[in-house]
Short mmCIF file of C-alpha atoms in Angstrom, two decimals:
data_model
loop_
_atom_site.label_atom_id
_atom_site.label_comp_id
_atom_site.label_asym_id
_atom_site.label_seq_id
_atom_site.Cartn_x
_atom_site.Cartn_y
_atom_site.Cartn_z
CA MET F 1 157.04 72.37 79.46
CA THR F 2 156.76 75.81 81.01
CA GLN F 3 157.67 74.26 84.27
CA HIS F 4 160.39 72.25 82.83
CA LEU F 5 162.00 75.20 81.65
CA LEU F 6 161.59 77.07 84.64
CA GLU F 7 163.80 74.10 86.40
CA MET F 8 166.03 74.49 83.55
CA ASP F 9 166.42 78.00 84.42
CA THR F 10 166.75 77.17 88.18
CA ILE F 11 169.68 74.62 87.57
CA SER F 12 171.28 76.95 85.05
CA PHE F 13 171.63 79.72 87.67
CA ASN F 14 172.85 77.64 90.36
CA ALA F 15 175.53 76.49 87.99
CA ALA F 16 176.72 79.86 87.04
CA ILE F 17 176.36 80.65 91.02
CA SER F 18 178.49 77.55 91.73
CA ALA F 19 180.90 78.75 89.19
CA CYS F 20 181.15 82.21 91.02
CA GLU F 21 181.77 80.86 94.26
CA THR F 22 184.56 78.51 93.28
CA GLY F 23 186.28 81.62 91.44
CA GLY F 24 185.82 83.54 94.71
CA LYS F 25 183.55 86.04 92.63
CA TRP F 26 181.13 86.42 95.67
CA ASP F 27 179.74 89.47 94.43
CA GLN F 28 178.78 88.30 91.05
CA ALA F 29 177.19 85.08 92.91
CA LEU F 30 175.09 87.39 94.99
CA GLN F 31 173.86 89.62 91.84
CA LEU F 32 172.66 86.21 90.21
CA PHE F 33 170.66 85.53 93.35
CA SER F 34 169.18 88.88 92.67
CA VAL F 35 168.09 88.22 89.19
CA MET F 36 166.89 85.03 89.88
CA ALA F 37 164.14 86.57 92.36
CA GLU F 38 163.51 89.55 90.01
CA LYS F 39 163.07 86.98 87.15
CA GLN F 40 160.58 84.40 89.72
CA VAL F 41 162.82 81.95 88.82
CA VAL F 42 162.44 79.01 91.44
CA LEU F 43 164.76 79.50 94.28
CA ASP F 44 165.62 75.80 95.59
CA THR F 45 167.69 74.50 98.67
CA ILE F 46 171.19 75.02 96.53
CA THR F 47 170.21 78.85 95.53
CA TYR F 48 169.67 79.40 98.97
CA SER F 49 172.60 77.61 100.43
CA ALA F 50 174.79 79.42 97.77
CA ALA F 51 173.51 83.06 98.75
CA ILE F 52 173.73 82.50 102.15
CA ILE F 53 177.67 81.16 101.70
CA ALA F 54 178.28 84.58 99.46
CA CYS F 55 176.69 86.99 102.32
CA GLY F 56 179.01 84.96 104.91
CA LYS F 57 181.86 85.47 102.56
CA VAL F 58 181.57 89.26 101.98
CA GLY F 59 180.84 89.80 105.48
CA LEU F 60 177.15 90.27 105.54
CA TRP F 61 176.15 88.06 108.16
CA GLN F 62 172.84 89.95 108.63
CA GLN F 63 171.76 89.50 105.50
CA ALA F 64 172.65 85.68 105.59
CA LEU F 65 170.68 85.37 108.18
CA GLN F 66 167.82 87.04 106.65
CA LEU F 67 167.91 84.91 103.75
CA PHE F 68 167.65 81.99 106.08
CA ASP F 69 164.70 83.02 107.41
CA VAL F 70 162.89 83.61 104.05
CA MET F 71 164.10 80.34 103.43
CA ALA F 72 162.07 78.85 106.25
CA ARG F 73 159.11 80.73 105.59
CA CYS F 74 159.26 79.97 101.85
CA LYS F 75 159.42 76.47 103.34
CA VAL F 76 162.46 75.57 101.01
CA ALA F 77 164.27 72.36 102.93
CA SER F 78 167.51 72.99 104.46
CA ASN F 79 170.21 70.82 104.19
CA SER F 80 173.81 70.43 106.28
CA ILE F 81 175.52 73.36 103.85
CA THR F 82 172.59 75.28 104.54
CA PHE F 83 172.37 75.16 108.33
CA SER F 84 176.31 75.40 108.59
CA ALA F 85 176.47 78.74 106.92
CA ALA F 86 173.85 80.10 108.65
CA MET F 87 175.49 78.99 111.98
CA ILE F 88 178.98 80.22 110.59
CA ALA F 89 176.88 84.18 109.86
CA CYS F 90 175.77 83.70 113.48
CA GLU F 91 179.28 83.10 114.63
CA GLU F 92 180.44 86.13 112.76
CA GLY F 93 177.68 88.56 114.07
CA TYR F 94 178.07 87.45 117.61
CA LYS F 95 174.39 85.83 117.80
CA TRP F 96 175.24 82.98 120.23
CA GLU F 97 171.63 82.16 120.83
CA ALA F 98 170.54 82.43 117.00
CA ALA F 99 173.44 79.97 116.63
CA LEU F 100 172.31 77.58 119.30
CA GLN F 101 168.51 78.22 117.97
CA ILE F 102 169.46 76.87 114.34
CA PHE F 103 171.54 73.91 116.19
CA ARG F 104 168.24 72.62 117.68
CA GLU F 105 166.61 73.18 114.69
CA VAL F 106 168.94 70.89 112.87
CA GLU F 107 168.16 68.22 115.80
CA GLN F 108 164.70 68.06 114.46
CA THR F 109 165.37 67.26 111.03
CA SER F 110 167.00 64.63 109.42
CA VAL F 111 170.40 66.38 108.90
CA GLU F 112 172.88 65.19 110.56
CA SER F 113 174.70 67.43 112.81
CA ASN F 114 178.95 67.72 111.59
CA THR F 115 181.79 69.06 112.68
CA LEU F 116 181.59 72.46 110.88
CA MET F 117 178.10 73.15 112.60
CA PHE F 118 179.22 72.15 115.69
CA ASN F 119 182.27 74.47 115.83
CA ALA F 120 180.58 77.08 114.31
CA ALA F 121 178.27 77.02 117.78
CA ILE F 122 181.36 76.56 119.79
CA SER F 123 183.07 79.53 118.45
CA ALA F 124 180.01 81.77 118.51
CA CYS F 125 179.25 81.06 122.14
CA LYS F 126 183.15 81.59 122.80
CA LYS F 127 183.26 84.65 121.44
CA CYS F 128 180.41 86.01 123.47
CA ARG F 129 182.13 84.38 126.42
CA LYS F 130 179.24 81.92 126.88
CA TRP F 131 181.83 79.27 127.99
CA GLU F 132 179.93 76.92 129.59
CA GLU F 133 177.65 76.62 126.58
CA ALA F 134 180.27 76.56 124.53
CA LEU F 135 181.76 73.27 126.81
CA HIS F 136 178.64 72.02 126.57
CA LEU F 137 178.46 71.63 122.98
CA TYR F 138 182.27 70.23 123.10
CA SER F 139 181.21 67.31 125.33
CA GLY F 140 178.32 66.50 122.71
CA MET F 141 180.62 66.29 120.10
CA VAL F 142 183.16 64.14 122.08
CA ASN F 143 180.06 61.85 122.98
CA ALA F 144 178.77 61.71 119.66
CA LYS F 145 182.38 60.66 118.57
CA MET F 146 182.79 63.31 116.20
CA GLU F 147 185.86 64.56 114.19
CA LEU F 148 187.53 67.34 116.47
CA ASP F 149 189.81 69.62 114.34
CA THR F 150 192.17 72.42 115.11
CA ILE F 151 189.09 74.82 114.84
CA THR F 152 187.40 72.71 117.91
CA PHE F 153 190.19 72.80 120.06
CA THR F 154 190.95 76.31 119.92
CA ALA F 155 187.37 77.16 120.89
CA ALA F 156 187.25 74.91 123.43
CA ILE F 157 190.40 75.70 124.95
CA GLY F 158 189.52 79.32 124.78
CA ALA F 159 186.48 78.88 126.44
CA CYS F 160 187.97 76.81 129.23
CA GLU F 161 190.37 80.05 130.16
CA GLN F 162 187.16 82.18 130.12
CA GLY F 163 185.47 80.19 132.86
CA GLY F 164 188.82 79.37 134.57
CA GLU F 165 187.92 75.54 133.84
CA LEU F 166 191.94 74.99 133.79
CA GLU F 167 191.94 71.53 134.46
CA LYS F 168 189.79 70.90 131.33
CA ALA F 169 192.12 73.11 129.72
CA PHE F 170 195.12 71.06 130.32
CA GLU F 171 192.91 67.98 129.64
CA LEU F 172 192.29 69.40 126.30
CA CYS F 173 195.69 70.48 125.60
CA SER F 174 197.00 66.73 126.30
CA ALA F 175 194.30 65.53 124.12
CA MET F 176 195.28 67.45 121.45
CA GLU F 177 199.21 66.78 121.77
CA GLN F 178 198.33 63.00 121.51
CA GLY F 179 195.68 63.16 118.83
CA THR F 180 196.15 63.80 114.67
CA VAL F 181 194.71 67.48 114.77
CA GLU F 182 197.16 69.80 113.25
CA LEU F 183 197.74 72.68 115.11
CA ASP F 184 198.05 76.07 114.30
CA THR F 185 199.83 79.31 116.07
CA ILE F 186 196.13 80.23 117.42
CA THR F 187 195.73 76.89 119.10
CA TYR F 188 198.90 76.76 120.46
CA SER F 189 198.36 80.74 121.91
CA ALA F 190 195.12 79.40 123.38
CA ALA F 191 197.17 76.50 124.98
CA ILE F 192 199.68 78.93 126.20
CA SER F 193 197.30 81.30 127.98
CA ALA F 194 195.58 78.79 129.77
CA CYS F 195 198.61 76.98 130.95
CA ALA F 196 199.80 80.31 132.31
CA LYS F 197 196.33 81.52 134.17
CA GLY F 198 197.25 77.95 135.60
CA SER F 199 200.38 78.57 137.16
CA GLU F 200 201.52 75.76 134.67
CA ARG F 201 204.48 77.74 133.36
CA ILE F 202 206.49 74.50 132.33
CA LYS F 203 203.59 73.31 130.22
CA ALA F 204 203.32 76.73 128.57
CA LEU F 205 207.05 76.71 128.04
CA GLN F 206 206.64 73.54 126.38
CA PHE F 207 203.79 75.15 124.15
CA LEU F 208 205.79 78.10 123.18
CA ARG F 209 208.75 75.96 122.13
CA CYS F 210 206.40 74.18 119.96
CA VAL F 211 205.53 77.45 118.32
CA VAL F 212 208.76 78.54 117.87
CA VAL F 213 209.87 75.18 116.18
CA GLU F 214 206.75 75.22 113.84
CA SER F 215 207.52 79.10 112.73
CA TRP F 216 211.34 77.90 111.95
CA ALA F 217 209.77 75.25 109.93
CA ASN F 218 207.43 77.34 108.04
CA LEU F 219 210.10 79.88 107.45
CA ALA F 220 212.32 77.19 106.27
CA ASP F 221 209.54 75.94 103.66
CA ALA F 222 209.26 79.54 102.57
CA VAL F 223 212.89 79.92 101.88
CA GLU F 224 213.17 76.71 100.06
CA GLU F 225 210.04 77.74 97.81
CA PHE F 226 211.84 80.92 97.32
CA LYS F 227 215.17 79.52 95.84
#
């Protein structure tokens, strides 16, 4: 009976923490997590995952990674949400080696890697100028036929620029033009920079034109909404 009540407490706390996250109340979510720990309420995968996400949202990447370590020591199983949140924390903290370590841990479990995990690991490597590792991860995504999104292309093109792999950058630029990925200003900026460095000025101007057209379209939409 006591165990049943304890489990109900865990469920209730998790529901409250999820409600806080839905409302963007990340500080409150972390306060509830602290209360659970103080009252020795069972902390499960959902609890830890929510707390790690909350830490990341308020810029506490170090605490996020500490919670991930505590979770492992307590032998609480991680899921795709946990791993993704931990890797995003690594990206924010410029901890590319930690991101790759977590990525390897995922491969040793039954959890399937997803686009969010790959993107976080690629971005972490790119931010730390580890362009070879970033492009290796990108190739892994392509070989696994995973969905490539705006973040994927932006990080991969940036990595190509860092490593002087301009032919690969042009290849990615062509791929994103032909695909169904929604491109943003950051992606176009990375493409323009790579093309300019490779003396592909015409291509760079084409991308610049796309940025201008997109910006005017967004402005027109904003004006219509304002009316």
